[in-house]
Short mmCIF file of C-alpha atoms in Angstrom, two decimals:
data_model
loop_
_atom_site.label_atom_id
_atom_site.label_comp_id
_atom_site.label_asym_id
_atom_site.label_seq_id
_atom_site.Cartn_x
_atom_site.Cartn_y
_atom_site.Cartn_z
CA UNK B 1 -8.99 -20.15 0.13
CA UNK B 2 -11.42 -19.41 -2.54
CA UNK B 3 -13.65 -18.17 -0.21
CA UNK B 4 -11.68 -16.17 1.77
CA UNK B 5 -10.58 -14.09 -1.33
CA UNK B 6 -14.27 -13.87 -2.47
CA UNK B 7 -15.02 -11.87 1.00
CA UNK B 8 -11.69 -9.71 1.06
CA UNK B 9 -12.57 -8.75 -2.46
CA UNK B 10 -16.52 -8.10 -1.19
CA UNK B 11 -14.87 -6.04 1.36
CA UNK B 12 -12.80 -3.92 -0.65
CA UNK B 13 -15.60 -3.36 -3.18
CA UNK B 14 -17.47 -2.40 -0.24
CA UNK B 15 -14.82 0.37 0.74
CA UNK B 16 -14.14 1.66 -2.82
CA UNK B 17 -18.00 2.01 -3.11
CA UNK B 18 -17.97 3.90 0.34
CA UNK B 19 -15.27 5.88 -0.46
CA UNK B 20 -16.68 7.93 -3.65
CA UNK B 21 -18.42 10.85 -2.23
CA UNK B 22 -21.56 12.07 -3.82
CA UNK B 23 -21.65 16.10 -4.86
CA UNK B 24 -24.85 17.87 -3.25
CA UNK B 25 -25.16 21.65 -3.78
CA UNK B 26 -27.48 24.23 -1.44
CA UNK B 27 -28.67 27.24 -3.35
CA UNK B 28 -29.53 30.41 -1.19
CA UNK B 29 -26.56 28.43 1.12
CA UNK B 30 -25.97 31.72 3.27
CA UNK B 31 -29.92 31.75 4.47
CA UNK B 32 -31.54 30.58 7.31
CA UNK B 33 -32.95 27.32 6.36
CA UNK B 34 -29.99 26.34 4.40
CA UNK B 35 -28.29 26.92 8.15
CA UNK B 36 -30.55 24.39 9.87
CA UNK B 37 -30.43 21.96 6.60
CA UNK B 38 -26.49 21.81 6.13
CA UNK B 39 -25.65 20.16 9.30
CA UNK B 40 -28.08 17.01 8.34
CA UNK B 41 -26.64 16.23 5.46
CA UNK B 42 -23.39 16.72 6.47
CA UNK B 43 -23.50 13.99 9.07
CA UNK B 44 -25.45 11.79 7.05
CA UNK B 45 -29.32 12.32 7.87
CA UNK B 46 -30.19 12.30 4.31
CA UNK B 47 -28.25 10.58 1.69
CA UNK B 48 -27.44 7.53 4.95
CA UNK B 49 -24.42 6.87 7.30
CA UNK B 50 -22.04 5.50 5.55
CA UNK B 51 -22.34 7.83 2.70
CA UNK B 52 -18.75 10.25 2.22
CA UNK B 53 -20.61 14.08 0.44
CA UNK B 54 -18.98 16.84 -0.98
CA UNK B 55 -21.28 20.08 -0.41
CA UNK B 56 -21.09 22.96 -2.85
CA UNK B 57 -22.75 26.31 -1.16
CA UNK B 58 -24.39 28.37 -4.01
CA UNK B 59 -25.47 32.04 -2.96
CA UNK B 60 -24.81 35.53 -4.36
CA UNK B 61 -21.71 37.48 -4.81
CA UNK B 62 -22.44 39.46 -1.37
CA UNK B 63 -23.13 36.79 0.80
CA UNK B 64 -19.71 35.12 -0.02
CA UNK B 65 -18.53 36.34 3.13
CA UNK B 66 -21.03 35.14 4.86
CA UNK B 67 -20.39 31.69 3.15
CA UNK B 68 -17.18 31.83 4.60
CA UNK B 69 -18.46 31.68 8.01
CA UNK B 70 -20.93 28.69 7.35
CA UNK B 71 -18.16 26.44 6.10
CA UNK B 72 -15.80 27.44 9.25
CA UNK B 73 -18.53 26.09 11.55
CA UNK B 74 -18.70 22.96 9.19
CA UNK B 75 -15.73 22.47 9.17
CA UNK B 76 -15.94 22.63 13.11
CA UNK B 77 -18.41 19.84 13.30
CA UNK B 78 -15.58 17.56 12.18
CA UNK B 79 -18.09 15.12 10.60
CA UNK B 80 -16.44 12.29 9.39
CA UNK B 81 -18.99 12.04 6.69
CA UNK B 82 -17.91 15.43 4.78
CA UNK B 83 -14.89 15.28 2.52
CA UNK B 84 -15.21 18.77 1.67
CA UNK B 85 -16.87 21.91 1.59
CA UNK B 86 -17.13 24.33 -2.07
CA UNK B 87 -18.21 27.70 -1.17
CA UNK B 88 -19.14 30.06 -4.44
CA UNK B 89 -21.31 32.48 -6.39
CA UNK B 90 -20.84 30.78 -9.73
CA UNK B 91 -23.05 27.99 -11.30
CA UNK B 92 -20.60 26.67 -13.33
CA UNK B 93 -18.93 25.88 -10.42
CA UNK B 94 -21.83 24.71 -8.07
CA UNK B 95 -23.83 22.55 -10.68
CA UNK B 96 -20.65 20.71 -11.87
CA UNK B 97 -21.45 17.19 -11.49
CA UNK B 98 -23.57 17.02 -8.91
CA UNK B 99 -25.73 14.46 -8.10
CA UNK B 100 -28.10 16.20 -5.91
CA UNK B 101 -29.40 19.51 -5.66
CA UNK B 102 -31.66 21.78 -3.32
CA UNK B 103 -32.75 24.56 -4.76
CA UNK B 104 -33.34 26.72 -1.51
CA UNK B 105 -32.38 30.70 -2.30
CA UNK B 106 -35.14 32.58 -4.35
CA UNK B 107 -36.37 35.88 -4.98
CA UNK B 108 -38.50 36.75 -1.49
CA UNK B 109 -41.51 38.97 -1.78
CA UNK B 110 -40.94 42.39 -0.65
CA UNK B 111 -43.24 44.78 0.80
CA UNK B 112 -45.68 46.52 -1.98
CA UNK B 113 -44.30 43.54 -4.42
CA UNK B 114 -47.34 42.23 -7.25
CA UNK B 115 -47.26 38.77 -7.13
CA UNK B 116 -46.43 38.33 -10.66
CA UNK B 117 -43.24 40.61 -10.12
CA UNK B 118 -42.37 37.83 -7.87
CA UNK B 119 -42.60 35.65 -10.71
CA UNK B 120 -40.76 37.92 -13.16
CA UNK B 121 -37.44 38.10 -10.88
CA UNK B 122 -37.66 33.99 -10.48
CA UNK B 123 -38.53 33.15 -14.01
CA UNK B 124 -34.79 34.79 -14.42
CA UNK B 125 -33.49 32.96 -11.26
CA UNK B 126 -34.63 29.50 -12.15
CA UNK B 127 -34.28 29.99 -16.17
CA UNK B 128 -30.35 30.37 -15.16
CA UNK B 129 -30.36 27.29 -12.64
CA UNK B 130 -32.00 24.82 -14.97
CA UNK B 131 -29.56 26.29 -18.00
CA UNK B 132 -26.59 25.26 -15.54
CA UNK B 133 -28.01 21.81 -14.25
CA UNK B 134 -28.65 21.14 -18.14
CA UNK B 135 -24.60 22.69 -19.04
CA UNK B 136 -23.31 21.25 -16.07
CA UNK B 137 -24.94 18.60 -13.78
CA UNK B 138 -25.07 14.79 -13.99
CA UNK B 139 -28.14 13.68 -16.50
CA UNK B 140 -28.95 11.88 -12.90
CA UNK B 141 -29.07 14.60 -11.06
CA UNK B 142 -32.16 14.87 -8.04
CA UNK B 143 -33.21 18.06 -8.33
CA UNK B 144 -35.50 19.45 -5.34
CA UNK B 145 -36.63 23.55 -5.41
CA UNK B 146 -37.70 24.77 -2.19
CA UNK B 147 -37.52 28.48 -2.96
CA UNK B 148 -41.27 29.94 -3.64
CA UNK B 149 -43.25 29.56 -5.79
CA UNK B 150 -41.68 26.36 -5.63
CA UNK B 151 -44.17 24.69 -7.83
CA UNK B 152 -43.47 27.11 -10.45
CA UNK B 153 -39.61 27.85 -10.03
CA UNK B 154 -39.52 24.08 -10.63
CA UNK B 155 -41.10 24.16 -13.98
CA UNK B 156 -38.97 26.55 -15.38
CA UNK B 157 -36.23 25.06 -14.17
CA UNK B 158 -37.16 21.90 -15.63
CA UNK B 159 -38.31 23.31 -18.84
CA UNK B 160 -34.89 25.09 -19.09
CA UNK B 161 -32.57 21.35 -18.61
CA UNK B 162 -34.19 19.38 -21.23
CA UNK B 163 -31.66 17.12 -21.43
CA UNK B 164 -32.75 16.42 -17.42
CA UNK B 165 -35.79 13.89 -17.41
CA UNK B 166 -38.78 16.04 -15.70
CA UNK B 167 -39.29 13.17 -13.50
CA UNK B 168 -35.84 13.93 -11.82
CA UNK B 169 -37.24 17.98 -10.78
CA UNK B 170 -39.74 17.96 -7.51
CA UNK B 171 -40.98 20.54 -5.17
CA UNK B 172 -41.25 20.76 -1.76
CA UNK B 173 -44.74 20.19 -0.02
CA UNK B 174 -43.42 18.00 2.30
CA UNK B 175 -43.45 20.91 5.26
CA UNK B 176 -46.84 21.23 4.31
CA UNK B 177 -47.47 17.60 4.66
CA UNK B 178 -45.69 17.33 7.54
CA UNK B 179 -47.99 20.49 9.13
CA UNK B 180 -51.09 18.00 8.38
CA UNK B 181 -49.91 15.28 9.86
CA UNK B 182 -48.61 16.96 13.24
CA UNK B 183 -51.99 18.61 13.17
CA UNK B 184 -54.36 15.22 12.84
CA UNK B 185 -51.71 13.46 15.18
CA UNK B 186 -52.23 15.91 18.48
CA UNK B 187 -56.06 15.97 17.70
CA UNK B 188 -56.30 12.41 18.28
CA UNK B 189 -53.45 12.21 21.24
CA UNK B 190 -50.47 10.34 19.14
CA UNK B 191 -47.25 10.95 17.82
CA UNK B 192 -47.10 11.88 14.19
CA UNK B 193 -45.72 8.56 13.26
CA UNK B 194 -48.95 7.14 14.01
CA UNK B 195 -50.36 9.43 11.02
CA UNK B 196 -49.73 7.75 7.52
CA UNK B 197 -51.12 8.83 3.87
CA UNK B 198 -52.54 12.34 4.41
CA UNK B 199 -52.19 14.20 1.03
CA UNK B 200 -51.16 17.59 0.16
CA UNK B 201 -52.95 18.39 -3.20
CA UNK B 202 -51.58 21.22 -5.52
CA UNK B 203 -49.87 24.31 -5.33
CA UNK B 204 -47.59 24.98 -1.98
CA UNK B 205 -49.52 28.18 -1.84
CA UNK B 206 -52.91 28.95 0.47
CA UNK B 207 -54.72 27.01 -2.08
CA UNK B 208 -53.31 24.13 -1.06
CA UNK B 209 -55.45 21.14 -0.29
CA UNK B 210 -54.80 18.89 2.87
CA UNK B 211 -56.74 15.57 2.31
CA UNK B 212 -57.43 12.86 5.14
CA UNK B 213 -60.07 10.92 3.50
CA UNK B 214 -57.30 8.20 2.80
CA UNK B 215 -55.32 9.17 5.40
CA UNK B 216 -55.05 6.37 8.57
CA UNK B 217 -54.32 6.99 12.37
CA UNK B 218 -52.91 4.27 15.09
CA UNK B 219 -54.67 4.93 17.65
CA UNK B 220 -54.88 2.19 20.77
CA UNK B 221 -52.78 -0.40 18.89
CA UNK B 222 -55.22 -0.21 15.80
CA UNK B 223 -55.74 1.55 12.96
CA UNK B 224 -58.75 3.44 12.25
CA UNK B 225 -59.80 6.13 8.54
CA UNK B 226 -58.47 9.58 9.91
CA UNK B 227 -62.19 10.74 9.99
CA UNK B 228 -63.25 7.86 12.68
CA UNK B 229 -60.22 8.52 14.52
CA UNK B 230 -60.46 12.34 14.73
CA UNK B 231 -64.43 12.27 15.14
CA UNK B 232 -64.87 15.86 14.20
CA UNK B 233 -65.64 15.92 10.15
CA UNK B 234 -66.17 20.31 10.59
CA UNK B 235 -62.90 20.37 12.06
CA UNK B 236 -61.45 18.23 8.93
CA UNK B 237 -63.36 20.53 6.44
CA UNK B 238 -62.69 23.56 8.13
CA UNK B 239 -60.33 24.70 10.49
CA UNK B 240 -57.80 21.87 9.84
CA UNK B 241 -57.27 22.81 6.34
CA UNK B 242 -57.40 26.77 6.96
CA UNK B 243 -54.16 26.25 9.73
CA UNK B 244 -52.07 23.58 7.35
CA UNK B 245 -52.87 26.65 4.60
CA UNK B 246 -51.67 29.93 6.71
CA UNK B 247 -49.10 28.13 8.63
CA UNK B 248 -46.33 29.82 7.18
CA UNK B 249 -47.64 33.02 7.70
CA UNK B 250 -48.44 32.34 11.31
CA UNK B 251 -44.98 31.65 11.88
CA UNK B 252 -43.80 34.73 10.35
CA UNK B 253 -46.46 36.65 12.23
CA UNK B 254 -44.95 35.07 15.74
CA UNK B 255 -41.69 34.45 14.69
CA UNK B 256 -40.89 37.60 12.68
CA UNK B 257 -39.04 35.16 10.13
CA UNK B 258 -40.36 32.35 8.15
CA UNK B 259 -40.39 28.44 8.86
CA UNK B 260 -36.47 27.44 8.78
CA UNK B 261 -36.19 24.36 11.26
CA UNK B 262 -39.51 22.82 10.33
CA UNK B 263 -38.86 23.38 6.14
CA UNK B 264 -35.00 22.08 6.56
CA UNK B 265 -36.86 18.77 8.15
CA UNK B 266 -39.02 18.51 5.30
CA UNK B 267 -36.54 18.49 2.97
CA UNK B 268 -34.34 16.17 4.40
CA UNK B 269 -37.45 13.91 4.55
CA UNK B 270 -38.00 14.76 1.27
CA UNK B 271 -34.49 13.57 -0.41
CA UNK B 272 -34.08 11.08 2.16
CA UNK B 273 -37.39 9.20 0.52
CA UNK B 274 -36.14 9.76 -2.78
CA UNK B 275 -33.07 8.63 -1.94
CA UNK B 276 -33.74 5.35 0.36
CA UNK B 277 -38.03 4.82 -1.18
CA UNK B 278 -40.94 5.31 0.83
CA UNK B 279 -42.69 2.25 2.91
CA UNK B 280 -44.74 -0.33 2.02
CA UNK B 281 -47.94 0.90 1.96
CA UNK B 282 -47.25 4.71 2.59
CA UNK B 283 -47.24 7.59 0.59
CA UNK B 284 -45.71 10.85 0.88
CA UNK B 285 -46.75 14.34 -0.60
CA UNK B 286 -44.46 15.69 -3.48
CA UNK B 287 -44.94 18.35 -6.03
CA UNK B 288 -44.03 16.49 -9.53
CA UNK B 289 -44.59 16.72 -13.28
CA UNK B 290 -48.00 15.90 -13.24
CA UNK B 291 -47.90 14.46 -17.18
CA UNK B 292 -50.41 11.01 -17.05
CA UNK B 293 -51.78 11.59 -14.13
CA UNK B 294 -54.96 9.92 -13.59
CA UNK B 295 -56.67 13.13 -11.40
CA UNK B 296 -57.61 15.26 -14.16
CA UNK B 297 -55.19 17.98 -13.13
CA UNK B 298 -53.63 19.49 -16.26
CA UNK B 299 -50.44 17.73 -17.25
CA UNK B 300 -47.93 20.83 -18.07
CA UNK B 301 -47.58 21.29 -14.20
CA UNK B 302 -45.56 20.52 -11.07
CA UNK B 303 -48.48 19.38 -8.97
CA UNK B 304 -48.31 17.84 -5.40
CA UNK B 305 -49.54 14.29 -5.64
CA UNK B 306 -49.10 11.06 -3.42
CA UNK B 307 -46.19 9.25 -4.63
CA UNK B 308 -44.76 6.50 -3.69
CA UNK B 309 -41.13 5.86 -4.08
CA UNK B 310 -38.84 2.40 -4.84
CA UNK B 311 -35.42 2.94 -6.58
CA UNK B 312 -35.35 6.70 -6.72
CA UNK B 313 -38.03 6.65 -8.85
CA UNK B 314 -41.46 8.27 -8.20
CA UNK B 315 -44.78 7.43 -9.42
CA UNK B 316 -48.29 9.23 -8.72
CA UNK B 317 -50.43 6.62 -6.51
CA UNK B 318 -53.28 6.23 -8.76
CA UNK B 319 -57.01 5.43 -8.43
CA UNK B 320 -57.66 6.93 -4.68
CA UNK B 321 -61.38 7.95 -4.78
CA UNK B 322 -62.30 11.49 -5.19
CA UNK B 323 -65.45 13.29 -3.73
CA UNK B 324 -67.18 16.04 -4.74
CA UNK B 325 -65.61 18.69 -1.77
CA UNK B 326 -61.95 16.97 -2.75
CA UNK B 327 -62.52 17.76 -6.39
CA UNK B 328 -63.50 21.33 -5.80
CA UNK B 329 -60.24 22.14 -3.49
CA UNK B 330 -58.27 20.00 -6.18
CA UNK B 331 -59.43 21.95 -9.29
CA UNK B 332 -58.84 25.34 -7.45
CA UNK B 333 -55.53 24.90 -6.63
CA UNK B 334 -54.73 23.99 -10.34
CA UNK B 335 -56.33 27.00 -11.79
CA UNK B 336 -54.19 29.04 -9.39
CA UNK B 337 -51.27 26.54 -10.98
CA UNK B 338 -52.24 27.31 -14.99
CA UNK B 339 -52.45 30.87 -13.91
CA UNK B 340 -48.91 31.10 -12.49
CA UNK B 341 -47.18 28.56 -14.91
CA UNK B 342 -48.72 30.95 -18.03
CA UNK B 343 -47.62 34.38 -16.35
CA UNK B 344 -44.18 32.69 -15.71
CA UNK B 345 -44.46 31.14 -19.91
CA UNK B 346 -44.82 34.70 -21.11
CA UNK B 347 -41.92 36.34 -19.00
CA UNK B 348 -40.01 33.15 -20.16
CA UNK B 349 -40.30 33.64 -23.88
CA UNK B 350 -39.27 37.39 -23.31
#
């Protein structure tokens, strides 16, 4: 008998635990990526199956409209995961206790546009984001930014929630990881899953660097070091890295809009390993708060790092060797860093 309660009340813990939906809110909701991300986390590719969300969709006061369609066709999904859907153009309303939050919708650049007038208009956007995460949000709040410069719209969002630990704000270079990946895995003739532990160093910018040296390939049943697998070290050094850089822009020069599908994939990989850890023995590619990192990279940045990933928490995987050509790439895309992060301090304090 004593038993038999024990598992009824297992059960019902079980259902009262499934039943309290986690709040998730989409910035820039009415955009194209935010159109091919929705429907993933709706019907539970990120944040697992059995896992009820509510979904808040942030965006400007002229795109409500606009909003209004995106939540019909939600609602039209009928997924059985999504208890409801908060359309709006206010933060108070879309940071209100949430417990996750994907900071897609930015300032674009325009034609003519200086790059640090790009970083004027989202020094304003992300001050006001982080001021609402730190007013409104759970102190346990994920926070992901996607919109570019990511690594830079993430620091001042951070730096404007400080009651929000830093190590709950990330960027997005998982596209960009992704992009190497796909890249060593058709070289060599596998699927990307048979790519593990490349590394996207940096800034998600054109200084990025894609790094292999750790980076292993199954290939045959076995695993081999990317370079023995891929047998082409100029290729590595060269025109690998230059694609995994411009990729972006060759997608807007083909596609006449940038990467939506392939950047809503990233960042439900993203969240998904914060959410669920990475595997033993792999590491992913994340932009974080690069304080005691062991690298050399300047610690008042959101740099990308390998991180692994075990109860939502992060940490930098430390003590990878570093040669001479990885050190150059590394140090050049953290100059680029200190140069945007002090353009964006100055704007900030005015």
């Amino acid at each position: 008998m004593l038993t038999l309660l024990t598992s009824m009340y297992i059960v019902v813990r079980a259902i009262s635990r499934q039943a309290e939906p986690i709040r998730v809110v989409v910035t820039g909701a009415a955009g194209q990526i935010a159109y091919s991300l929705l429907y993933s986390i709706a019907k539970g590719d990120v944040f697992g199956k059995e896992q009820p969300i509510i979904l808040i969709l942030l965006d400007i006061t002229p795109m409500l409209p606009v909003l209004d369609g995106v939540v019909m066709e939600l609602q039209d999904c009928a997924l059985p995961l999504l208890r409801e859907v908060i359309p709006t153009d206010k933060v108070e309303v879309g940071f209100k206790d949430i417990d996750a939050a994907i900071l897609v919708g930015s300032m674009p650049r325009k034609e003519g546009m200086e790059r640090k007038d790009l970083l004027k208009a989202n020094v304003a956007i992300f001050k006001t984001q982080g001021a609402a995460l730190d007013k409104f949000a759970k102190k346990t709040v994920k926070v992901l930014v996607v919109g570019n410069p990511a690594n830079t719209n993430c620091l001042i969002a951070s730096k404007s929630a400080p009651s929000i630990p830093k190590e709950n704000f990330s960027c997005l270079t998982r596209l960009d990881h992704n992009r190497a990946c796909s890249q060593v895995a058709m070289r060599c003739g596998v699927s990307s899953n048979n790519v593990k532990n490349v590394i996207i160093w940096g800034n998600h910018s054109s200084t990025q660097y894609p790094d292999v040296h750790h980076a292993k390939v199954n290939v045959g049943g076995g695993e081999k070091a990317a370079y023995d697998a891929v047998k082409d070290d100029a290729w590595l050094r060269g025109d690998f890295i230059s694609t995994v850089q411009q990729r972006g822009a060759a997608v807007i020069k083909a596609r006449k809009l940038s990467s939506a599908m392939s950047a809503a994939k990233a960042i439900c990989d993203h969240m998904r390993d914060i959410w669920f850890g990475t595997k033993e023995g792999e590491f992913i590619s994340m932009g974080v708060y690069a304080a005691g990192n062991s690298y050399g990279i300047p610690e008042d940045l959101i740099y990308s790092f390998p991180v692994q990933i075990k109860n939502k928490t992060w940490k930098i995987v430390d003590g990878l060797p570093i040669n001479d050509f990885s050190r150059a790439k590394m140090d050049a895309t953290a100059t680029e860093l200190v140069e945007e992060r002090d353009t964006a301090m100055d704007f900030l304090s005015n």
